[in-house]
Short mmCIF file of C-alpha atoms and ligand atoms in Angstrom, two decimals:
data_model
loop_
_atom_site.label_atom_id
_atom_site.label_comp_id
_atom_site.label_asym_id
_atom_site.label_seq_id
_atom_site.Cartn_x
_atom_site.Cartn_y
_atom_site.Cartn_z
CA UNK V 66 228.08 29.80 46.88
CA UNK V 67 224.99 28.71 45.57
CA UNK V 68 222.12 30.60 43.71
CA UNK V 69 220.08 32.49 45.58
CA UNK V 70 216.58 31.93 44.68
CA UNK V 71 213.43 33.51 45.04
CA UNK V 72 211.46 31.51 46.69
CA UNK V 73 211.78 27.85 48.32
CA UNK V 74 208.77 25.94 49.17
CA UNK V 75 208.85 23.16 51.54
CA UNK V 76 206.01 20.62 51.01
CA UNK V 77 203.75 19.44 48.28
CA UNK V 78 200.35 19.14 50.06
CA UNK V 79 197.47 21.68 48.28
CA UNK V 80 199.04 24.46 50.40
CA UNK V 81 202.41 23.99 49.04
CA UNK V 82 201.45 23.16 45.34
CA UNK V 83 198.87 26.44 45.48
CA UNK V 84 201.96 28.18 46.90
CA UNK V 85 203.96 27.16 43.77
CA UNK V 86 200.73 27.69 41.51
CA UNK V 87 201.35 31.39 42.28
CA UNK V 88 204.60 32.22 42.81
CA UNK V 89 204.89 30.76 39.44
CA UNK V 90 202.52 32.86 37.83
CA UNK V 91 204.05 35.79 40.06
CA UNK V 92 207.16 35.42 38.33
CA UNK V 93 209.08 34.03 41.40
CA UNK V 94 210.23 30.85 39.72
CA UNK V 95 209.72 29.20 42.91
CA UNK V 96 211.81 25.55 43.47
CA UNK V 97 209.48 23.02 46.17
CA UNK V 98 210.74 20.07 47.70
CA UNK V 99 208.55 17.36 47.83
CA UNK V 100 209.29 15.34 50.19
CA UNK V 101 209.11 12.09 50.55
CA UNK V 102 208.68 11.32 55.05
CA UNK V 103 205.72 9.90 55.04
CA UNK V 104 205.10 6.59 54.04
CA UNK V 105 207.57 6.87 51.34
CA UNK V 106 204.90 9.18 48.92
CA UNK V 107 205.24 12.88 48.33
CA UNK V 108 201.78 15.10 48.62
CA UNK V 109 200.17 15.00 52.00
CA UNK V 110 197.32 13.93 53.83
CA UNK V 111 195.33 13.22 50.76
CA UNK V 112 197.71 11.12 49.39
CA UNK V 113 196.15 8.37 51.81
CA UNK V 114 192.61 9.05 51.18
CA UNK V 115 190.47 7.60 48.99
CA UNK V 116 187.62 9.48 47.63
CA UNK V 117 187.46 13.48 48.22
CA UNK V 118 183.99 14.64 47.52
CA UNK V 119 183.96 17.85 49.36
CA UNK V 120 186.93 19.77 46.85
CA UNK V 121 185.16 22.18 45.33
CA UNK V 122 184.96 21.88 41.85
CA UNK V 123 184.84 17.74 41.42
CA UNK V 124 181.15 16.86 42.40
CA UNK V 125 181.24 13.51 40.67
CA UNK V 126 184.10 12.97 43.68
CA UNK V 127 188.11 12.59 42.97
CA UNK V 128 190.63 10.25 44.90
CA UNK V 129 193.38 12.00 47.04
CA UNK V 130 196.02 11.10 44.91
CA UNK V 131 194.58 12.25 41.44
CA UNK V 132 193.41 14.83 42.93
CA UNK V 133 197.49 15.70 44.52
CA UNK V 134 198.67 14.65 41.16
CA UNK V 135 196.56 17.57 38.96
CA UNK V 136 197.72 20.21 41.56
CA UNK V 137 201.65 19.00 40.84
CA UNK V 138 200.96 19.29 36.84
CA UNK V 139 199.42 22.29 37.74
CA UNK V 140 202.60 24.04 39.67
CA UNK V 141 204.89 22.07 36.74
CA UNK V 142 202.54 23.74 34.19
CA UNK V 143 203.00 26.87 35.85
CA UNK V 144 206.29 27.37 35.99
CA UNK V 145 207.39 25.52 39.17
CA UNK V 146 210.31 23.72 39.64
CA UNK V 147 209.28 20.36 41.70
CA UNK V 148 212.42 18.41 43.45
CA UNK V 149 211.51 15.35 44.91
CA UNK V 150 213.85 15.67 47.70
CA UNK V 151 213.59 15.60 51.77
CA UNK V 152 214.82 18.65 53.53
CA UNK V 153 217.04 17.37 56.30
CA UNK V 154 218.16 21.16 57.97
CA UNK V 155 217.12 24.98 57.95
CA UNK V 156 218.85 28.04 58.44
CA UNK V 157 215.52 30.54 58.99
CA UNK V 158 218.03 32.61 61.21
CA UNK V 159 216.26 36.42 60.73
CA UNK V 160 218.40 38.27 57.83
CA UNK V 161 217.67 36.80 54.40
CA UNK V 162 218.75 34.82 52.93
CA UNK V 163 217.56 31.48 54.25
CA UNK V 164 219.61 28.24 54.28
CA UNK V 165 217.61 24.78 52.99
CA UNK V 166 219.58 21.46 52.76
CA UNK V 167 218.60 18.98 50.74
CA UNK V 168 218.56 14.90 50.24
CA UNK V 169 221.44 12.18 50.68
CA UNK V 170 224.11 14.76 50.10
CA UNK V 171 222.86 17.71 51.79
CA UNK V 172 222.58 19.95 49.60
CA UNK V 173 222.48 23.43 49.84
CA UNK V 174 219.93 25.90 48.38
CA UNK V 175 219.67 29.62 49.59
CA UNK V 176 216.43 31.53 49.08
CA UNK V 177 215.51 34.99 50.03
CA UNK V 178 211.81 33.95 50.78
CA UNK V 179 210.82 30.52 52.12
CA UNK V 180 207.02 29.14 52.48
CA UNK V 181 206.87 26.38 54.86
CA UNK V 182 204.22 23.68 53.84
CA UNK V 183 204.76 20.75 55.49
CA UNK V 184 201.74 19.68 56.63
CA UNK V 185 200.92 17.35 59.97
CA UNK V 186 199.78 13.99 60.61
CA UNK V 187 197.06 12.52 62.20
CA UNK V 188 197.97 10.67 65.64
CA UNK V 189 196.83 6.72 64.98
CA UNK V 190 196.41 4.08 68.05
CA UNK V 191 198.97 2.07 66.43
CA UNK V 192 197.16 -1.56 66.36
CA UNK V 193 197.34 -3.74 63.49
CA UNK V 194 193.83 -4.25 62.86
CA UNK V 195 193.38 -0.17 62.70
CA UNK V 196 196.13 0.07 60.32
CA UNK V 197 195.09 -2.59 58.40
CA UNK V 198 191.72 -1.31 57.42
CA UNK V 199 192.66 2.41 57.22
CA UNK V 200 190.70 3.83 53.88
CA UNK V 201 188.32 0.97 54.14
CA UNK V 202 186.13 1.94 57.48
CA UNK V 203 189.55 3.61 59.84
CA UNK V 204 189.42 7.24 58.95
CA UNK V 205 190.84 9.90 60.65
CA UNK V 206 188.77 13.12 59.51
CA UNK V 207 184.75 12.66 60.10
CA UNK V 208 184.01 15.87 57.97
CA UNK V 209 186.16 14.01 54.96
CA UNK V 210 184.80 10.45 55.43
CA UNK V 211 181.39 10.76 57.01
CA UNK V 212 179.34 10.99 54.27
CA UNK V 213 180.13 7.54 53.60
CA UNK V 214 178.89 6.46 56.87
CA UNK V 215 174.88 8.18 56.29
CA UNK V 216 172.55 6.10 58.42
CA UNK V 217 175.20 3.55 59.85
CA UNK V 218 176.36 3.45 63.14
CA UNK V 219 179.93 4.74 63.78
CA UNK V 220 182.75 4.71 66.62
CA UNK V 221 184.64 7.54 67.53
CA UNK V 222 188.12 7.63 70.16
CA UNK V 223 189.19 10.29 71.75
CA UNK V 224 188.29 12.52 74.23
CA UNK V 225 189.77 16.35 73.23
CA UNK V 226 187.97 18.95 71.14
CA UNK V 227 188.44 17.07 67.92
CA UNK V 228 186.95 14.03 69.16
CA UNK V 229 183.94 16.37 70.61
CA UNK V 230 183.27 18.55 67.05
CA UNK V 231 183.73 15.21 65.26
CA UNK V 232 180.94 13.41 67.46
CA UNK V 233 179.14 15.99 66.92
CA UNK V 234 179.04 16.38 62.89
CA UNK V 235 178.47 13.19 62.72
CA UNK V 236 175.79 12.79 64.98
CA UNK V 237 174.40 15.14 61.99
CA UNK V 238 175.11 12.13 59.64
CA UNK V 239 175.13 8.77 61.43
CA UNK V 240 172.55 6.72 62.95
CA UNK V 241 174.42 6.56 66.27
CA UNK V 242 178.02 7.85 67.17
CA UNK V 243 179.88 5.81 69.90
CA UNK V 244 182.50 8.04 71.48
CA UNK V 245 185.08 5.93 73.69
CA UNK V 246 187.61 8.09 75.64
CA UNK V 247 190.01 6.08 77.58
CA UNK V 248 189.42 7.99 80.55
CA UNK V 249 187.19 8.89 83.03
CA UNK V 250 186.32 12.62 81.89
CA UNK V 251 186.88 13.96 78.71
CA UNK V 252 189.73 16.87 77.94
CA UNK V 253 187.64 19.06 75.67
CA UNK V 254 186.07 22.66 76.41
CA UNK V 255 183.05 22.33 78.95
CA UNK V 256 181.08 23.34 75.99
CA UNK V 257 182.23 21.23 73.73
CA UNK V 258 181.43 18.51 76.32
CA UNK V 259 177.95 19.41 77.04
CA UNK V 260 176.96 19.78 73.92
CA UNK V 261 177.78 16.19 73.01
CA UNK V 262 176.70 15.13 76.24
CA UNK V 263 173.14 16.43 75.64
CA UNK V 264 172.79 14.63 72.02
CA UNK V 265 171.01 11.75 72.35
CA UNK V 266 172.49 10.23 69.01
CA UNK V 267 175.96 9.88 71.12
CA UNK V 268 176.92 7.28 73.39
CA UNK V 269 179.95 7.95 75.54
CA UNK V 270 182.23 5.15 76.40
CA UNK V 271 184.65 5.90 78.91
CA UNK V 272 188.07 3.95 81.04
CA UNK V 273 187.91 1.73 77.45
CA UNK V 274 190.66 1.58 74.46
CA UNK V 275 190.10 0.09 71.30
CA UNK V 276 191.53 -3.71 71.41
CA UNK V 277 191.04 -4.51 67.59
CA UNK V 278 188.89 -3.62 65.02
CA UNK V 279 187.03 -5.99 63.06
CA UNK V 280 186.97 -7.34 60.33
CA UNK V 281 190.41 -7.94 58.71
CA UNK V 282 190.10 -10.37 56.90
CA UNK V 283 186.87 -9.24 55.80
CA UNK V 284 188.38 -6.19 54.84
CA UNK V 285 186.25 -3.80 56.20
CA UNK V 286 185.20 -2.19 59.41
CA UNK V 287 182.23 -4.87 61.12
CA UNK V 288 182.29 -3.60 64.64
CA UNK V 289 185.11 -2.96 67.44
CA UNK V 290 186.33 -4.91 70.36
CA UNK V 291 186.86 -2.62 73.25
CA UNK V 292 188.60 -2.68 76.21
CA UNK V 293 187.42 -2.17 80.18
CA UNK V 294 190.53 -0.41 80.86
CA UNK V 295 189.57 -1.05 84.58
CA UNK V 296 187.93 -4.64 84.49
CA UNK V 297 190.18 -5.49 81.22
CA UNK V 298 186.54 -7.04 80.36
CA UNK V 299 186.56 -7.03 76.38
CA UNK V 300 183.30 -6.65 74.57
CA UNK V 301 182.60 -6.08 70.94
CA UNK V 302 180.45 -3.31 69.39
CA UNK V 303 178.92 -3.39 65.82
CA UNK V 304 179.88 -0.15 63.84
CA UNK V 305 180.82 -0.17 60.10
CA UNK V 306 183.07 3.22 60.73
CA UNK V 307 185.98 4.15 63.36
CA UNK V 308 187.14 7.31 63.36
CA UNK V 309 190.33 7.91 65.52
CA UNK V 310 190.41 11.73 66.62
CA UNK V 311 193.14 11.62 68.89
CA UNK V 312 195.19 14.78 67.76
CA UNK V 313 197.50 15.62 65.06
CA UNK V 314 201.37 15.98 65.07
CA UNK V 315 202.34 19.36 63.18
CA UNK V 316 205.96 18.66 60.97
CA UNK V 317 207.82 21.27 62.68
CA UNK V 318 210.82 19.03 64.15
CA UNK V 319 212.98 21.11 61.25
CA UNK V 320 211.95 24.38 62.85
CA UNK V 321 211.78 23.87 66.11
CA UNK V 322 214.15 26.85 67.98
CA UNK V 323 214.08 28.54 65.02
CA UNK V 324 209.90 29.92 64.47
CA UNK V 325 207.60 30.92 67.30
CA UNK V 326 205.80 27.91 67.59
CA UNK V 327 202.44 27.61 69.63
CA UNK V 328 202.54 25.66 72.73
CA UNK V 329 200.89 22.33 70.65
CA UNK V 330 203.56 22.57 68.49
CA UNK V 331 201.79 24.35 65.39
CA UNK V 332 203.50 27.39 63.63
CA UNK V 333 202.59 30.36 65.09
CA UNK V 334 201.53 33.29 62.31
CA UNK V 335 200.04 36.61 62.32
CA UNK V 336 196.31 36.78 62.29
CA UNK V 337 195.30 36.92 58.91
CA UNK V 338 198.18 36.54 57.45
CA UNK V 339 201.09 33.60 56.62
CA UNK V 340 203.81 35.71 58.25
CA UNK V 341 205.78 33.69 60.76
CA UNK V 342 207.64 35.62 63.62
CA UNK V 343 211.03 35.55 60.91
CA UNK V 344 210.23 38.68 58.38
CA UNK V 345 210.52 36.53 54.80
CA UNK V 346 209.64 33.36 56.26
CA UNK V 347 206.08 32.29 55.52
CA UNK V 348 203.54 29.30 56.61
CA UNK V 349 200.26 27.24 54.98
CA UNK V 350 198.48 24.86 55.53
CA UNK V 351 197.87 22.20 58.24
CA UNK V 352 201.51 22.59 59.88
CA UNK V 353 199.65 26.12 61.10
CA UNK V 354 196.41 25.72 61.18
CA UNK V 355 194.89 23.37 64.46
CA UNK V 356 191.12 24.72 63.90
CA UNK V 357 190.17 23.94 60.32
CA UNK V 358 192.62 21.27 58.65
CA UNK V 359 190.68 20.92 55.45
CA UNK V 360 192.49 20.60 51.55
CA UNK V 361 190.34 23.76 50.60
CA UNK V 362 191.82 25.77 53.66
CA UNK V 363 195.24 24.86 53.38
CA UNK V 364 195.15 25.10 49.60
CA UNK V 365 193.68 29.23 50.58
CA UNK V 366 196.51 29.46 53.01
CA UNK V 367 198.64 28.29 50.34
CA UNK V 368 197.93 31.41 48.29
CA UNK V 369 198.02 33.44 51.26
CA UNK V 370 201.73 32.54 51.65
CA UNK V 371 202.42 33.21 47.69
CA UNK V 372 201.03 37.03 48.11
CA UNK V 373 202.43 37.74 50.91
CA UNK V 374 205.95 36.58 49.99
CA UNK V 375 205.71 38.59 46.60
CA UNK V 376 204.62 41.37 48.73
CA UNK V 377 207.45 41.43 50.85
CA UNK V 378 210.12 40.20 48.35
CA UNK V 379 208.22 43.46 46.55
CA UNK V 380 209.14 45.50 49.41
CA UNK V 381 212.65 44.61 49.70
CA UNK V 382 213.73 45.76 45.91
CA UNK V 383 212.05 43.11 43.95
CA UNK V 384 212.66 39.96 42.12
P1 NDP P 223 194.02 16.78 72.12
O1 NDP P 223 195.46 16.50 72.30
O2 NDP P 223 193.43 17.96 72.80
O3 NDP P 223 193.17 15.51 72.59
C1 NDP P 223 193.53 14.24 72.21
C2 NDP P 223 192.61 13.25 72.93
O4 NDP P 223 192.91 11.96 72.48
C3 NDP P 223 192.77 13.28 74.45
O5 NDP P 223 191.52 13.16 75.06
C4 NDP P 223 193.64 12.05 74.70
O6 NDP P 223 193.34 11.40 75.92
C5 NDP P 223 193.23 11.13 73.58
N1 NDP P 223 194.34 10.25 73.20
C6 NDP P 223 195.60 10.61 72.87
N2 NDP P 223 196.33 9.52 72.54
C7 NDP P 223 195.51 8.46 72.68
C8 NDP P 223 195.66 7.08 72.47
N3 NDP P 223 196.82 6.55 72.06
N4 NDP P 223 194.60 6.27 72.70
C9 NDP P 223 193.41 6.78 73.09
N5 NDP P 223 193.20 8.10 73.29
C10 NDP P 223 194.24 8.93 73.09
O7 NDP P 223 193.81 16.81 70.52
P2 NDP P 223 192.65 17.48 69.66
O8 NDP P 223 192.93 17.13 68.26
O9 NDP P 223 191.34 17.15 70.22
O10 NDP P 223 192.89 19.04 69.84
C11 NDP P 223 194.17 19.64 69.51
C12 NDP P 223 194.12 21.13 69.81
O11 NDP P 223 193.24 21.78 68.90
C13 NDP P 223 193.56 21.43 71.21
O12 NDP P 223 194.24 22.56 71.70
C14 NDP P 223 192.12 21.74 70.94
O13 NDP P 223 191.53 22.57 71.94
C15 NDP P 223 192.21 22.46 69.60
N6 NDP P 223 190.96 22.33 68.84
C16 NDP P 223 190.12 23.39 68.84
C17 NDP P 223 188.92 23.32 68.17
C18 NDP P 223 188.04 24.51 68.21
O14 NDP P 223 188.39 25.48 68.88
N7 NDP P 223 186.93 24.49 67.50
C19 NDP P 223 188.49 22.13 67.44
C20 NDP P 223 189.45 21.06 67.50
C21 NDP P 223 190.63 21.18 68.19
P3 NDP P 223 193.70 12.07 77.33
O15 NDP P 223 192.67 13.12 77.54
O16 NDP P 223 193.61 10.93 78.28
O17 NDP P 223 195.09 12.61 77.19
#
């Protein structure tokens, strides 16, 4: 049987590294799997973003991946034991300790605390064009990318809460905010709707989809060509940013029957806390949290989930 560690955390965005940061320093020696689903590169959302200027602590701006790669020398430095490796299964069956297998052998690791980290994804359209010009105009977070977008007019898709709050904040920024839903009425909160609905800075588009974005070969965002979803009448709109805010995809497919999830998928935990609905079994960062999805918060949530598994791996005869 294999060791029995500590603590295993699952993830490597700035929840899971600030997870390791303190178990470390707690004494847990805690082993993270970075793994390595999306798009081949281990470290999260940021790790497809170019400049982060709202981190605290960097005001002359950092990119996403220098800014990923100081918090892994940071867990390293700490005492952290980093294995790039994807976790294919979990055992989070109540009664530690957990079960975690591991890479192209599956292997297995056994833990008497896990902290899941692993993050969601933001839901693209899935055109070329979009793709193609993602980090240079495509964004998928208006309170990360905005400020590069001050006085320009801007597109927005999408027509749920997220697409609402992002209109708005950057209505706050932009010269003009085109919001395209490709429906007839929006999904959001009746607030949420009049409130953008009574801003003169935003311009709702609706029965439309985005047909391409301009200008590839350019390589940056020149305007969109949209779609007349019920005239199929394409027509193209100048805007130098697109931001796509059709929902987010929590990574939860490994836990799924195993954790109280909420109904969108997201990990359910105690208010206030990282405790999932399995006692030993904690959660941080955007794979919980559908309100505030920012590096800051998950890296808060991350120490959240450090506490309050040396807390309870306290209260169950120490480590
Ligand atoms: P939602 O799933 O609620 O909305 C997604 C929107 O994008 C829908 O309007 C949908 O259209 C549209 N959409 C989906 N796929 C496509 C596509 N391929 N092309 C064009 N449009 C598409 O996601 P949100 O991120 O807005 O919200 C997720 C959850 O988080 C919700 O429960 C929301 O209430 C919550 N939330 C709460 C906030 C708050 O309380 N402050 C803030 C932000 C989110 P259609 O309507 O036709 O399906």
């Amino acid at each position: 049987m294999s060791e029995v560690r500590n603590v295993i955390i699952i993830g490597s965005g700035p929840a899971g590294h600030t997870a390791a940061i303190y178990a470390a320093r707690a004494n847990l020696k805690p082993l993270m799997f970075e793994g390595m689903v999306r798009g081949g590169v281990p470290g999260g959302q940021l790790m497809i973003t170019n400049d982060v200027e709202n981190y605290p602590g960097f005001p002359h701006k950092i990119t996403g991946p220098d800014l990923m790669t100081a918090f892994r020398d940071q867990s390293i430095n700490q005492g952290a034991e980093v294995q790039t490796e994807d976790v294919n299964k979990v055992d989070l069956s109540p009664g530690s300790p957990f079960t975690v297998w591991v890479g192209d052998d599956n292997v297995e690791y056994k833990a008497r605390a896990v902290i899941l980290a692993t993050g969601a994804q933001a839901k693209w359209l899935n055109i070329e064009s979009e793709h193609a010009l993602k980090g240079r105009g495509v964004s998928a977070c208006a309170v990360c990318d905005g400020a590069f977008f001050r006085n320009q007019d801007v597109m927005i898709v999408g027509g749920g809460d997220t697409a609402m709050e992002e209109a708005m904040y950057l209505s706050g920024i932009c010269k003009t905010v085109t919001l395209v839903h490709r429906r007839e009425s929006f999904r959001a909160s009746k607030t949420m709707q009049d409130r953008v609905l009574a801003n003169p800075k935003i311009k709702p588009v609706y029965n439309s989809a985005v047909d391409e974005v301009l200008d590839v070969a350019k390589g940056e965002v020149t305007g969109v060509k949209l779609k007349n979803l019920l005239t199929n009448e394409v027509t193209a709109v100048a805007v130098t940013g697109l931001f796509v805010a059709i929902g987010h995809t929590p990574n939860t497919d490994l836990f799924v029957g195993q954790l109280e999830l909420h109904d969108n998928g997201y990990i359910k935990t105690q208010p206030g806390t990282s405790r999932t609905s399995v006692p030993g079994v904690f959660a941080s960062g955007d794979v919980q949290d559908f309100v505030y999805r920012q590096a800051v918060t998950a890296a808060g949530t991350g120490c959240m989930a450090a506490l309050d598994a040396e807390r309870w791996l306290a209260g169950q005869g120490g480590h």
